[in-house]
């Protein structure tokens, strides 16, 4: 603490030496965003590496000894749930809804509630729970947790500012943290900007555009400095497309959009049902039964039901054999519905993308599409499924666009996103994240 106090005193002296008040406030107002963005980039890289290592380790064990599918997942899923329940109850699930709830209640009289949603405990147990969960083969991703972790980092940096520091809006810090986290996770800076505008806030971006732009740049550069420049999904071949490709794109948009909305609907149904559990053994029983169902599917039908699905997406985009069995979209969707309500830290973004990619591949197979047309339908399915779940069509289209650097597909992806957004209304007028946010706010108020 003495070292921290010395730094604060030295900072105060430096602050007093600035004679131009406007320059002084602008520079000091930007520094917390820069520091937080640097931390986000560092954590995103090393958390990502740990996540990939845990996922690969678990899968390598199952491929050598398939019978362990009936032993390791139940134990891992229970540990992932227990870590969250015991130490950080609001670290459960993806994290997007927690950030949305935190933005809504970011007021001085809600500090206690904010601490439950965003904080050091959230960072620690979000990481630990998700690593244990993915080691067991859980159907989850790291991107939602990174968004939650990043917002927690930005809020803590804001909290650590000394009293003499120019005041910075908690709401803007939390929003920027989420956008920086998404940018660092997928290496998609434009996606982070659109995400901040479309998903997180109704505020005009001009209110904090300098902060968000600089934060995204620093988080992205830090990630690239440590992990190297990368595209999340590589460069799929989309040359020489059919003149009629927009028709199957619309079909994929309808099917994947409805499936995405249906996934969110049934996840919420199970969460609501589980709210009636009065005994701990009931939650444990649900986790064990769910893990054994997942293990049975993997053992007897298809191992590709397990894990985040990122490898599945890259394989079908770059392998010659792109067409998948009709049942795989159902299995991937079932995996999300089983795992997400378990109560551990479980991102839902990348596994939604993977489920959508299987929809595109299956429909492409039915239509006997060429390899390049199939790639377009795979990407359209990814956009449509995530849009059906999140109701953020522009964010989803821009994310997939940046993850593949296929800018010629902008209209194809936007068509899939807009159609998915419209048909998802058949299932629910509100997004999955909005529904979860309302549940979280209710839990906070009840406490």
PDB file of N, CA and C in Angstrom, residues 310-378:
ATOM      1  N   UNK A 310     -15.166 -24.065 -32.018  1.00  0.00           N
ATOM      2  CA  UNK A 310     -14.331 -23.262 -32.914  1.00  0.00           C
ATOM      3  C   UNK A 310     -13.605 -24.146 -33.931  1.00  0.00           C
ATOM      4  N   UNK A 311     -13.080 -25.279 -33.480  1.00  0.00           N
ATOM      5  CA  UNK A 311     -12.405 -26.189 -34.404  1.00  0.00           C
ATOM      6  C   UNK A 311     -13.374 -26.714 -35.459  1.00  0.00           C
ATOM      7  N   UNK A 312     -14.592 -26.957 -35.061  1.00  0.00           N
ATOM      8  CA  UNK A 312     -15.612 -27.414 -36.007  1.00  0.00           C
ATOM      9  C   UNK A 312     -15.822 -26.379 -37.106  1.00  0.00           C
ATOM     10  N   UNK A 313     -15.921 -25.111 -36.710  1.00  0.00           N
ATOM     11  CA  UNK A 313     -16.124 -24.044 -37.698  1.00  0.00           C
ATOM     12  C   UNK A 313     -14.963 -23.951 -38.679  1.00  0.00           C
ATOM     13  N   UNK A 314     -13.748 -23.947 -38.156  1.00  0.00           N
ATOM     14  CA  UNK A 314     -12.590 -23.804 -39.046  1.00  0.00           C
ATOM     15  C   UNK A 314     -12.428 -25.030 -39.941  1.00  0.00           C
ATOM     16  N   UNK A 315     -12.763 -26.219 -39.425  1.00  0.00           N
ATOM     17  CA  UNK A 315     -12.636 -27.430 -40.243  1.00  0.00           C
ATOM     18  C   UNK A 315     -13.579 -27.392 -41.444  1.00  0.00           C
ATOM     19  N   UNK A 316     -14.832 -27.041 -41.227  1.00  0.00           N
ATOM     20  CA  UNK A 316     -15.768 -27.073 -42.353  1.00  0.00           C
ATOM     21  C   UNK A 316     -15.536 -25.906 -43.317  1.00  0.00           C
ATOM     22  N   UNK A 317     -14.909 -24.833 -42.830  1.00  0.00           N
ATOM     23  CA  UNK A 317     -14.599 -23.725 -43.738  1.00  0.00           C
ATOM     24  C   UNK A 317     -13.408 -24.027 -44.639  1.00  0.00           C
ATOM     25  N   UNK A 318     -12.482 -24.867 -44.161  1.00  0.00           N
ATOM     26  CA  UNK A 318     -11.234 -25.048 -44.901  1.00  0.00           C
ATOM     27  C   UNK A 318     -10.989 -26.475 -45.384  1.00  0.00           C
ATOM     28  N   UNK A 319     -11.804 -27.436 -44.967  1.00  0.00           N
ATOM     29  CA  UNK A 319     -11.643 -28.793 -45.472  1.00  0.00           C
ATOM     30  C   UNK A 319     -12.475 -28.982 -46.738  1.00  0.00           C
ATOM     31  N   UNK A 320     -12.121 -29.982 -47.522  1.00  0.00           N
ATOM     32  CA  UNK A 320     -12.862 -30.270 -48.755  1.00  0.00           C
ATOM     33  C   UNK A 320     -14.248 -30.839 -48.463  1.00  0.00           C
ATOM     34  N   UNK A 321     -14.336 -31.681 -47.420  1.00  0.00           N
ATOM     35  CA  UNK A 321     -15.618 -32.269 -47.065  1.00  0.00           C
ATOM     36  C   UNK A 321     -16.363 -31.336 -46.114  1.00  0.00           C
ATOM     37  N   UNK A 322     -17.220 -30.493 -46.655  1.00  0.00           N
ATOM     38  CA  UNK A 322     -17.869 -29.445 -45.875  1.00  0.00           C
ATOM     39  C   UNK A 322     -19.261 -29.828 -45.381  1.00  0.00           C
ATOM     40  N   UNK A 323     -19.871 -30.803 -45.997  1.00  0.00           N
ATOM     41  CA  UNK A 323     -21.262 -31.101 -45.688  1.00  0.00           C
ATOM     42  C   UNK A 323     -21.355 -32.000 -44.452  1.00  0.00           C
ATOM     43  N   UNK A 324     -22.278 -31.684 -43.565  1.00  0.00           N
ATOM     44  CA  UNK A 324     -22.388 -32.345 -42.273  1.00  0.00           C
ATOM     45  C   UNK A 324     -23.677 -33.153 -42.191  1.00  0.00           C
ATOM     46  N   UNK A 325     -23.746 -34.129 -41.276  1.00  0.00           N
ATOM     47  CA  UNK A 325     -24.982 -34.877 -41.075  1.00  0.00           C
ATOM     48  C   UNK A 325     -26.098 -33.970 -40.557  1.00  0.00           C
ATOM     49  N   UNK A 326     -27.318 -34.282 -40.926  1.00  0.00           N
ATOM     50  CA  UNK A 326     -28.468 -33.420 -40.607  1.00  0.00           C
ATOM     51  C   UNK A 326     -28.661 -33.189 -39.115  1.00  0.00           C
ATOM     52  N   UNK A 327     -28.218 -34.149 -38.308  1.00  0.00           N
ATOM     53  CA  UNK A 327     -28.490 -34.073 -36.873  1.00  0.00           C
ATOM     54  C   UNK A 327     -27.505 -33.187 -36.102  1.00  0.00           C
ATOM     55  N   UNK A 328     -26.374 -32.796 -36.719  1.00  0.00           N
ATOM     56  CA  UNK A 328     -25.357 -32.063 -35.954  1.00  0.00           C
ATOM     57  C   UNK A 328     -25.849 -30.698 -35.457  1.00  0.00           C
ATOM     58  N   UNK A 329     -26.600 -29.905 -36.249  1.00  0.00           N
ATOM     59  CA  UNK A 329     -27.133 -28.653 -35.686  1.00  0.00           C
ATOM     60  C   UNK A 329     -28.002 -28.887 -34.460  1.00  0.00           C
ATOM     61  N   UNK A 330     -28.760 -29.986 -34.468  1.00  0.00           N
ATOM     62  CA  UNK A 330     -29.622 -30.309 -33.318  1.00  0.00           C
ATOM     63  C   UNK A 330     -28.763 -30.647 -32.106  1.00  0.00           C
ATOM     64  N   UNK A 331     -27.708 -31.416 -32.340  1.00  0.00           N
ATOM     65  CA  UNK A 331     -26.829 -31.797 -31.230  1.00  0.00           C
ATOM     66  C   UNK A 331     -26.098 -30.590 -30.652  1.00  0.00           C
ATOM     67  N   UNK A 332     -25.572 -29.717 -31.519  1.00  0.00           N
ATOM     68  CA  UNK A 332     -24.869 -28.529 -31.039  1.00  0.00           C
ATOM     69  C   UNK A 332     -25.813 -27.622 -30.247  1.00  0.00           C
ATOM     70  N   UNK A 333     -27.043 -27.483 -30.751  1.00  0.00           N
ATOM     71  CA  UNK A 333     -28.036 -26.669 -30.051  1.00  0.00           C
ATOM     72  C   UNK A 333     -28.391 -27.295 -28.711  1.00  0.00           C
ATOM     73  N   UNK A 334     -28.581 -28.618 -28.703  1.00  0.00           N
ATOM     74  CA  UNK A 334     -28.905 -29.316 -27.456  1.00  0.00           C
ATOM     75  C   UNK A 334     -27.786 -29.147 -26.431  1.00  0.00           C
ATOM     76  N   UNK A 335     -26.536 -29.158 -26.908  1.00  0.00           N
ATOM     77  CA  UNK A 335     -25.411 -28.965 -25.996  1.00  0.00           C
ATOM     78  C   UNK A 335     -25.463 -27.617 -25.295  1.00  0.00           C
ATOM     79  N   UNK A 336     -25.808 -26.564 -26.049  1.00  0.00           N
ATOM     80  CA  UNK A 336     -25.942 -25.231 -25.445  1.00  0.00           C
ATOM     81  C   UNK A 336     -27.062 -25.228 -24.415  1.00  0.00           C
ATOM     82  N   UNK A 337     -28.193 -25.804 -24.777  1.00  0.00           N
ATOM     83  CA  UNK A 337     -29.369 -25.807 -23.902  1.00  0.00           C
ATOM     84  C   UNK A 337     -29.096 -26.590 -22.624  1.00  0.00           C
ATOM     85  N   UNK A 338     -28.309 -27.650 -22.720  1.00  0.00           N
ATOM     86  CA  UNK A 338     -27.980 -28.448 -21.537  1.00  0.00           C
ATOM     87  C   UNK A 338     -26.972 -27.727 -20.643  1.00  0.00           C
ATOM     88  N   UNK A 339     -25.913 -27.184 -21.238  1.00  0.00           N
ATOM     89  CA  UNK A 339     -24.782 -26.676 -20.452  1.00  0.00           C
ATOM     90  C   UNK A 339     -24.986 -25.272 -19.887  1.00  0.00           C
ATOM     91  N   UNK A 340     -25.583 -24.380 -20.671  1.00  0.00           N
ATOM     92  CA  UNK A 340     -25.654 -22.986 -20.217  1.00  0.00           C
ATOM     93  C   UNK A 340     -26.402 -22.802 -18.898  1.00  0.00           C
ATOM     94  N   UNK A 341     -27.504 -23.528 -18.646  1.00  0.00           N
ATOM     95  CA  UNK A 341     -28.210 -23.318 -17.374  1.00  0.00           C
ATOM     96  C   UNK A 341     -27.573 -24.001 -16.168  1.00  0.00           C
ATOM     97  N   UNK A 342     -26.460 -24.693 -16.333  1.00  0.00           N
ATOM     98  CA  UNK A 342     -25.879 -25.450 -15.220  1.00  0.00           C
ATOM     99  C   UNK A 342     -25.418 -24.563 -14.074  1.00  0.00           C
ATOM    100  N   UNK A 343     -25.063 -23.310 -14.371  1.00  0.00           N
ATOM    101  CA  UNK A 343     -24.676 -22.398 -13.305  1.00  0.00           C
ATOM    102  C   UNK A 343     -23.202 -22.072 -13.260  1.00  0.00           C
ATOM    103  N   UNK A 344     -22.406 -22.708 -14.112  1.00  0.00           N
ATOM    104  CA  UNK A 344     -20.999 -22.345 -14.201  1.00  0.00           C
ATOM    105  C   UNK A 344     -20.816 -21.155 -15.123  1.00  0.00           C
ATOM    106  N   UNK A 345     -19.576 -20.682 -15.247  1.00  0.00           N
ATOM    107  CA  UNK A 345     -19.275 -19.593 -16.182  1.00  0.00           C
ATOM    108  C   UNK A 345     -19.250 -20.186 -17.584  1.00  0.00           C
ATOM    109  N   UNK A 346     -20.217 -19.821 -18.409  1.00  0.00           N
ATOM    110  CA  UNK A 346     -20.371 -20.478 -19.714  1.00  0.00           C
ATOM    111  C   UNK A 346     -20.737 -19.471 -20.781  1.00  0.00           C
ATOM    112  N   UNK A 347     -19.768 -19.072 -21.593  1.00  0.00           N
ATOM    113  CA  UNK A 347     -20.050 -18.175 -22.703  1.00  0.00           C
ATOM    114  C   UNK A 347     -20.929 -18.847 -23.744  1.00  0.00           C
ATOM    115  N   UNK A 348     -21.753 -18.065 -24.421  1.00  0.00           N
ATOM    116  CA  UNK A 348     -22.704 -18.630 -25.374  1.00  0.00           C
ATOM    117  C   UNK A 348     -22.498 -18.094 -26.785  1.00  0.00           C
ATOM    118  N   UNK A 349     -21.549 -17.191 -26.976  1.00  0.00           N
ATOM    119  CA  UNK A 349     -21.383 -16.556 -28.283  1.00  0.00           C
ATOM    120  C   UNK A 349     -20.749 -17.481 -29.315  1.00  0.00           C
ATOM    121  N   UNK A 350     -19.573 -18.022 -29.008  1.00  0.00           N
ATOM    122  CA  UNK A 350     -18.870 -18.807 -30.019  1.00  0.00           C
ATOM    123  C   UNK A 350     -19.574 -20.126 -30.289  1.00  0.00           C
ATOM    124  N   UNK A 351     -20.225 -20.729 -29.260  1.00  0.00           N
ATOM    125  CA  UNK A 351     -20.958 -21.961 -29.527  1.00  0.00           C
ATOM    126  C   UNK A 351     -22.234 -21.691 -30.318  1.00  0.00           C
ATOM    127  N   UNK A 352     -22.763 -20.465 -30.234  1.00  0.00           N
ATOM    128  CA  UNK A 352     -23.873 -20.083 -31.106  1.00  0.00           C
ATOM    129  C   UNK A 352     -23.389 -19.963 -32.551  1.00  0.00           C
ATOM    130  N   UNK A 353     -22.214 -19.367 -32.715  1.00  0.00           N
ATOM    131  CA  UNK A 353     -21.627 -19.281 -34.056  1.00  0.00           C
ATOM    132  C   UNK A 353     -21.389 -20.674 -34.641  1.00  0.00           C
ATOM    133  N   UNK A 354     -20.900 -21.589 -33.813  1.00  0.00           N
ATOM    134  CA  UNK A 354     -20.621 -22.938 -34.316  1.00  0.00           C
ATOM    135  C   UNK A 354     -21.909 -23.675 -34.660  1.00  0.00           C
ATOM    136  N   UNK A 355     -22.950 -23.496 -33.847  1.00  0.00           N
ATOM    137  CA  UNK A 355     -24.236 -24.130 -34.159  1.00  0.00           C
ATOM    138  C   UNK A 355     -24.786 -23.584 -35.476  1.00  0.00           C
ATOM    139  N   UNK A 356     -24.668 -22.264 -35.663  1.00  0.00           N
ATOM    140  CA  UNK A 356     -25.125 -21.658 -36.907  1.00  0.00           C
ATOM    141  C   UNK A 356     -24.335 -22.132 -38.115  1.00  0.00           C
ATOM    142  N   UNK A 357     -23.041 -22.364 -37.919  1.00  0.00           N
ATOM    143  CA  UNK A 357     -22.216 -22.838 -39.038  1.00  0.00           C
ATOM    144  C   UNK A 357     -22.668 -24.218 -39.500  1.00  0.00           C
ATOM    145  N   UNK A 358     -23.099 -25.068 -38.567  1.00  0.00           N
ATOM    146  CA  UNK A 358     -23.573 -26.400 -38.952  1.00  0.00           C
ATOM    147  C   UNK A 358     -24.883 -26.321 -39.724  1.00  0.00           C
ATOM    148  N   UNK A 359     -25.723 -25.348 -39.387  1.00  0.00           N
ATOM    149  CA  UNK A 359     -26.969 -25.151 -40.143  1.00  0.00           C
ATOM    150  C   UNK A 359     -26.642 -24.825 -41.598  1.00  0.00           C
ATOM    151  N   UNK A 360     -25.721 -23.885 -41.809  1.00  0.00           N
ATOM    152  CA  UNK A 360     -25.326 -23.513 -43.165  1.00  0.00           C
ATOM    153  C   UNK A 360     -24.748 -24.671 -43.935  1.00  0.00           C
ATOM    154  N   UNK A 361     -23.894 -25.481 -43.263  1.00  0.00           N
ATOM    155  CA  UNK A 361     -23.256 -26.611 -43.938  1.00  0.00           C
ATOM    156  C   UNK A 361     -24.279 -27.681 -44.326  1.00  0.00           C
ATOM    157  N   UNK A 362     -25.240 -27.952 -43.441  1.00  0.00           N
ATOM    158  CA  UNK A 362     -26.255 -28.970 -43.731  1.00  0.00           C
ATOM    159  C   UNK A 362     -27.141 -28.536 -44.899  1.00  0.00           C
ATOM    160  N   UNK A 363     -27.609 -27.297 -44.876  1.00  0.00           N
ATOM    161  CA  UNK A 363     -28.463 -26.808 -45.966  1.00  0.00           C
ATOM    162  C   UNK A 363     -27.675 -26.776 -47.276  1.00  0.00           C
ATOM    163  N   UNK A 364     -26.410 -26.403 -47.220  1.00  0.00           N
ATOM    164  CA  UNK A 364     -25.565 -26.419 -48.425  1.00  0.00           C
ATOM    165  C   UNK A 364     -25.468 -27.827 -48.995  1.00  0.00           C
ATOM    166  N   UNK A 365     -25.372 -28.819 -48.128  1.00  0.00           N
ATOM    167  CA  UNK A 365     -25.314 -30.203 -48.587  1.00  0.00           C
ATOM    168  C   UNK A 365     -26.608 -30.626 -49.265  1.00  0.00           C
ATOM    169  N   UNK A 366     -27.726 -30.229 -48.682  1.00  0.00           N
ATOM    170  CA  UNK A 366     -29.018 -30.570 -49.293  1.00  0.00           C
ATOM    171  C   UNK A 366     -29.176 -29.936 -50.674  1.00  0.00           C
ATOM    172  N   UNK A 367     -28.602 -28.732 -50.822  1.00  0.00           N
ATOM    173  CA  UNK A 367     -28.738 -28.008 -52.094  1.00  0.00           C
ATOM    174  C   UNK A 367     -27.610 -28.347 -53.076  1.00  0.00           C
ATOM    175  N   UNK A 368     -26.693 -29.229 -52.671  1.00  0.00           N
ATOM    176  CA  UNK A 368     -25.535 -29.603 -53.504  1.00  0.00           C
ATOM    177  C   UNK A 368     -24.756 -28.362 -53.941  1.00  0.00           C
ATOM    178  N   UNK A 369     -24.535 -27.469 -52.972  1.00  0.00           N
ATOM    179  CA  UNK A 369     -23.831 -26.214 -53.252  1.00  0.00           C
ATOM    180  C   UNK A 369     -22.345 -26.473 -53.471  1.00  0.00           C
ATOM    181  N   UNK A 370     -21.718 -25.578 -54.225  1.00  0.00           N
ATOM    182  CA  UNK A 370     -20.276 -25.666 -54.431  1.00  0.00           C
ATOM    183  C   UNK A 370     -19.545 -25.339 -53.132  1.00  0.00           C
ATOM    184  N   UNK A 371     -18.233 -25.578 -53.127  1.00  0.00           N
ATOM    185  CA  UNK A 371     -17.446 -25.339 -51.918  1.00  0.00           C
ATOM    186  C   UNK A 371     -17.486 -23.871 -51.494  1.00  0.00           C
ATOM    187  N   UNK A 372     -17.369 -22.966 -52.471  1.00  0.00           N
ATOM    188  CA  UNK A 372     -17.368 -21.538 -52.121  1.00  0.00           C
ATOM    189  C   UNK A 372     -18.756 -21.069 -51.696  1.00  0.00           C
ATOM    190  N   UNK A 373     -19.806 -21.559 -52.366  1.00  0.00           N
ATOM    191  CA  UNK A 373     -21.165 -21.223 -51.941  1.00  0.00           C
ATOM    192  C   UNK A 373     -21.442 -21.770 -50.542  1.00  0.00           C
ATOM    193  N   UNK A 374     -20.916 -22.954 -50.271  1.00  0.00           N
ATOM    194  CA  UNK A 374     -21.088 -23.549 -48.941  1.00  0.00           C
ATOM    195  C   UNK A 374     -20.447 -22.675 -47.873  1.00  0.00           C
ATOM    196  N   UNK A 375     -19.265 -22.132 -48.151  1.00  0.00           N
ATOM    197  CA  UNK A 375     -18.611 -21.245 -47.182  1.00  0.00           C
ATOM    198  C   UNK A 375     -19.479 -20.033 -46.863  1.00  0.00           C
ATOM    199  N   UNK A 376     -20.116 -19.471 -47.889  1.00  0.00           N
ATOM    200  CA  UNK A 376     -20.994 -18.322 -47.666  1.00  0.00           C
ATOM    201  C   UNK A 376     -22.174 -18.719 -46.769  1.00  0.00           C
ATOM    202  N   UNK A 377     -22.753 -19.885 -47.024  1.00  0.00           N
ATOM    203  CA  UNK A 377     -23.894 -20.327 -46.224  1.00  0.00           C
ATOM    204  C   UNK A 377     -23.480 -20.654 -44.787  1.00  0.00           C
ATOM    205  N   UNK A 378     -22.258 -21.158 -44.622  1.00  0.00           N
ATOM    206  CA  UNK A 378     -21.744 -21.406 -43.268  1.00  0.00           C
ATOM    207  C   UNK A 378     -21.639 -20.095 -42.490  1.00  0.00           C
TER     208      UNK A 378
END
